[in-house]
PDB file of C-alpha atoms in Angstrom:
ATOM      1  CA  UNK A   1     159.591  50.232  85.824  1.00 79.00           C
ATOM      2  CA  UNK A   2     159.683  52.497  88.806  1.00 87.00           C
ATOM      3  CA  UNK A   3     157.350  55.229  89.943  1.00 88.00           C
ATOM      4  CA  UNK A   4     157.814  57.735  92.766  1.00 92.00           C
ATOM      5  CA  UNK A   5     154.757  58.772  94.766  1.00 93.00           C
ATOM      6  CA  UNK A   6     155.365  61.966  96.739  1.00 93.00           C
ATOM      7  CA  UNK A   7     152.855  64.439  98.171  1.00 89.00           C
ATOM      8  CA  UNK A   8     150.008  62.770  96.293  1.00 84.00           C
ATOM      9  CA  UNK A   9     151.706  63.017  92.894  1.00 91.00           C
ATOM     10  CA  UNK A  10     153.054  60.086  90.868  1.00 92.00           C
ATOM     11  CA  UNK A  11     156.131  60.426  88.666  1.00 92.00           C
ATOM     12  CA  UNK A  12     157.392  57.641  86.416  1.00 89.00           C
ATOM     13  CA  UNK A  13     161.148  57.448  86.959  1.00 91.00           C
ATOM     14  CA  UNK A  14     162.206  54.804  84.475  1.00 87.00           C
ATOM     15  CA  UNK A  15     161.141  53.705  81.061  1.00 83.00           C
ATOM     16  CA  UNK A  16     160.524  50.342  79.518  1.00 82.00           C
ATOM     17  CA  UNK A  17     163.463  49.174  77.404  1.00 84.00           C
ATOM     18  CA  UNK A  18     161.392  47.498  74.723  1.00 86.00           C
ATOM     19  CA  UNK A  19     161.088  47.915  70.991  1.00 91.00           C
ATOM     20  CA  UNK A  20     157.515  49.171  71.410  1.00 90.00           C
ATOM     21  CA  UNK A  21     158.493  51.823  73.986  1.00 87.00           C
ATOM     22  CA  UNK A  22     161.244  53.048  71.655  1.00 90.00           C
ATOM     23  CA  UNK A  23     158.853  53.176  68.684  1.00 94.00           C
ATOM     24  CA  UNK A  24     156.302  55.129  70.754  1.00 92.00           C
ATOM     25  CA  UNK A  25     158.951  57.575  71.955  1.00 92.00           C
ATOM     26  CA  UNK A  26     160.120  58.144  68.362  1.00 95.00           C
ATOM     27  CA  UNK A  27     156.532  58.677  67.161  1.00 96.00           C
ATOM     28  CA  UNK A  28     156.736  55.715  64.794  1.00 96.00           C
ATOM     29  CA  UNK A  29     153.587  54.039  66.140  1.00 95.00           C
ATOM     30  CA  UNK A  30     150.500  55.091  68.079  1.00 95.00           C
ATOM     31  CA  UNK A  31     149.507  53.753  71.515  1.00 90.00           C
ATOM     32  CA  UNK A  32     146.691  51.843  69.787  1.00 93.00           C
ATOM     33  CA  UNK A  33     149.189  50.195  67.429  1.00 94.00           C
ATOM     34  CA  UNK A  34     151.487  49.405  70.359  1.00 89.00           C
ATOM     35  CA  UNK A  35     148.663  47.629  72.204  1.00 84.00           C
ATOM     36  CA  UNK A  36     148.157  45.256  69.244  1.00 88.00           C
ATOM     37  CA  UNK A  37     151.779  44.850  68.180  1.00 91.00           C
ATOM     38  CA  UNK A  38     153.188  41.324  68.058  1.00 89.00           C
ATOM     39  CA  UNK A  39     156.513  42.859  69.198  1.00 86.00           C
ATOM     40  CA  UNK A  40     155.313  43.991  72.653  1.00 77.00           C
ATOM     41  CA  UNK A  41     157.796  41.773  74.492  1.00 76.00           C
ATOM     42  CA  UNK A  42     160.904  42.447  72.386  1.00 87.00           C
ATOM     43  CA  UNK A  43     163.420  43.930  74.836  1.00 83.00           C
ATOM     44  CA  UNK A  44     166.221  46.282  73.864  1.00 85.00           C
ATOM     45  CA  UNK A  45     168.149  46.187  77.133  1.00 80.00           C
ATOM     46  CA  UNK A  46     168.453  43.454  79.754  1.00 75.00           C
ATOM     47  CA  UNK A  47     170.665  42.245  82.571  1.00 75.00           C
ATOM     48  CA  UNK A  48     172.710  39.157  81.778  1.00 75.00           C
ATOM     49  CA  UNK A  49     172.633  39.061  78.003  1.00 69.00           C
ATOM     50  CA  UNK A  50     176.007  40.836  77.581  1.00 77.00           C
ATOM     51  CA  UNK A  51     179.208  41.280  79.543  1.00 83.00           C
ATOM     52  CA  UNK A  52     178.220  44.841  80.466  1.00 82.00           C
ATOM     53  CA  UNK A  53     175.004  46.448  81.622  1.00 82.00           C
ATOM     54  CA  UNK A  54     173.894  49.917  80.589  1.00 83.00           C
ATOM     55  CA  UNK A  55     172.150  51.427  83.606  1.00 84.00           C
ATOM     56  CA  UNK A  56     169.967  54.533  83.785  1.00 85.00           C
ATOM     57  CA  UNK A  57     170.705  56.589  86.912  1.00 89.00           C
ATOM     58  CA  UNK A  58     169.572  59.858  88.425  1.00 90.00           C
ATOM     59  CA  UNK A  59     169.564  61.616  91.785  1.00 93.00           C
ATOM     60  CA  UNK A  60     166.326  62.280  93.612  1.00 91.00           C
ATOM     61  CA  UNK A  61     165.806  64.240  96.812  1.00 92.00           C
ATOM     62  CA  UNK A  62     163.905  62.054  99.287  1.00 93.00           C
ATOM     63  CA  UNK A  63     161.829  62.915 102.302  1.00 94.00           C
ATOM     64  CA  UNK A  64     159.731  60.913 104.752  1.00 95.00           C
ATOM     65  CA  UNK A  65     156.593  59.656 103.053  1.00 93.00           C
ATOM     66  CA  UNK A  66     158.140  59.100  99.619  1.00 95.00           C
ATOM     67  CA  UNK A  67     157.224  55.724  98.176  1.00 94.00           C
ATOM     68  CA  UNK A  68     158.591  53.853  95.183  1.00 93.00           C
ATOM     69  CA  UNK A  69     156.765  51.224  93.182  1.00 93.00           C
ATOM     70  CA  UNK A  70     159.325  48.962  91.500  1.00 92.00           C
ATOM     71  CA  UNK A  71     157.803  46.470  89.101  1.00 90.00           C
ATOM     72  CA  UNK A  72     158.077  44.458  85.945  1.00 85.00           C
ATOM     73  CA  UNK A  73     156.012  45.039  82.829  1.00 80.00           C
ATOM     74  CA  UNK A  74     153.792  42.171  83.982  1.00 85.00           C
ATOM     75  CA  UNK A  75     152.319  44.689  86.422  1.00 91.00           C
ATOM     76  CA  UNK A  76     153.065  48.080  84.899  1.00 84.00           C
ATOM     77  CA  UNK A  77     151.517  47.100  81.580  1.00 82.00           C
ATOM     78  CA  UNK A  78     148.139  46.717  83.282  1.00 89.00           C
ATOM     79  CA  UNK A  79     148.191  49.936  85.322  1.00 90.00           C
ATOM     80  CA  UNK A  80     146.869  53.361  84.488  1.00 87.00           C
ATOM     81  CA  UNK A  81     148.733  56.395  85.787  1.00 84.00           C
ATOM     82  CA  UNK A  82     145.864  57.331  88.098  1.00 89.00           C
ATOM     83  CA  UNK A  83     145.859  53.840  89.720  1.00 92.00           C
ATOM     84  CA  UNK A  84     149.307  54.084  91.243  1.00 93.00           C
ATOM     85  CA  UNK A  85     149.099  56.861  93.847  1.00 92.00           C
ATOM     86  CA  UNK A  86     145.943  55.628  95.547  1.00 93.00           C
ATOM     87  CA  UNK A  87     147.118  52.043  95.800  1.00 95.00           C
ATOM     88  CA  UNK A  88     150.640  52.974  96.953  1.00 93.00           C
ATOM     89  CA  UNK A  89     149.101  55.043  99.776  1.00 91.00           C
ATOM     90  CA  UNK A  90     147.553  51.843 101.158  1.00 93.00           C
ATOM     91  CA  UNK A  91     151.122  50.875 102.055  1.00 89.00           C
ATOM     92  CA  UNK A  92     152.980  47.646 102.655  1.00 91.00           C
ATOM     93  CA  UNK A  93     151.547  44.247 101.870  1.00 93.00           C
ATOM     94  CA  UNK A  94     148.065  45.678 101.248  1.00 96.00           C
ATOM     95  CA  UNK A  95     149.211  47.729  98.269  1.00 94.00           C
ATOM     96  CA  UNK A  96     151.408  44.941  96.885  1.00 93.00           C
ATOM     97  CA  UNK A  97     148.476  42.508  96.949  1.00 95.00           C
ATOM     98  CA  UNK A  98     146.094  45.095  95.437  1.00 96.00           C
ATOM     99  CA  UNK A  99     148.455  45.764  92.528  1.00 95.00           C
ATOM    100  CA  UNK A 100     148.714  42.060  91.742  1.00 94.00           C
ATOM    101  CA  UNK A 101     144.940  41.604  91.993  1.00 95.00           C
ATOM    102  CA  UNK A 102     144.336  44.604  89.720  1.00 95.00           C
ATOM    103  CA  UNK A 103     146.720  43.334  87.035  1.00 93.00           C
ATOM    104  CA  UNK A 104     145.059  39.925  87.130  1.00 93.00           C
ATOM    105  CA  UNK A 105     141.561  41.479  87.007  1.00 94.00           C
ATOM    106  CA  UNK A 106     142.641  43.310  83.853  1.00 93.00           C
ATOM    107  CA  UNK A 107     143.731  40.115  82.152  1.00 90.00           C
ATOM    108  CA  UNK A 108     147.291  39.741  83.451  1.00 85.00           C
ATOM    109  CA  UNK A 109     149.104  37.233  81.255  1.00 83.00           C
ATOM    110  CA  UNK A 110     152.703  37.850  82.309  1.00 83.00           C
ATOM    111  CA  UNK A 111     154.787  37.202  85.399  1.00 87.00           C
ATOM    112  CA  UNK A 112     154.554  39.986  87.984  1.00 90.00           C
ATOM    113  CA  UNK A 113     157.539  41.160  89.981  1.00 90.00           C
ATOM    114  CA  UNK A 114     156.882  44.009  92.374  1.00 92.00           C
ATOM    115  CA  UNK A 115     158.329  45.791  95.358  1.00 92.00           C
ATOM    116  CA  UNK A 116     157.246  48.822  97.362  1.00 93.00           C
ATOM    117  CA  UNK A 117     159.893  50.969  99.041  1.00 94.00           C
ATOM    118  CA  UNK A 118     158.632  53.330 101.728  1.00 94.00           C
ATOM    119  CA  UNK A 119     160.861  56.150 103.090  1.00 94.00           C
ATOM    120  CA  UNK A 120     160.293  56.855 106.760  1.00 91.00           C
TER     121      UNK A 120
END
């Protein structure tokens, strides 16, 4: 997943390519059902499982101060939308460590991959 934090606002740029995310988007299940689903980790798109990769792209105007949180579902699945902006503003290694600690405090049971990109 990736989120852009700009001027104090957070915008989710990508979506999870999982069966659950698709079902939620289609209105087939509720968020409460998704949280309990045994299919939470069924992926619908991945790198390396086929000869081609379908990639989502878009153009975004950047300016100094823009920050991107790039992370796996092992982190994003434990975050709330209102967590991201405040922690990203801490910057650098401090925010990366805080995100990992927060996911673990909330019961993190998956591997966490995370990067923070800061535009100067």
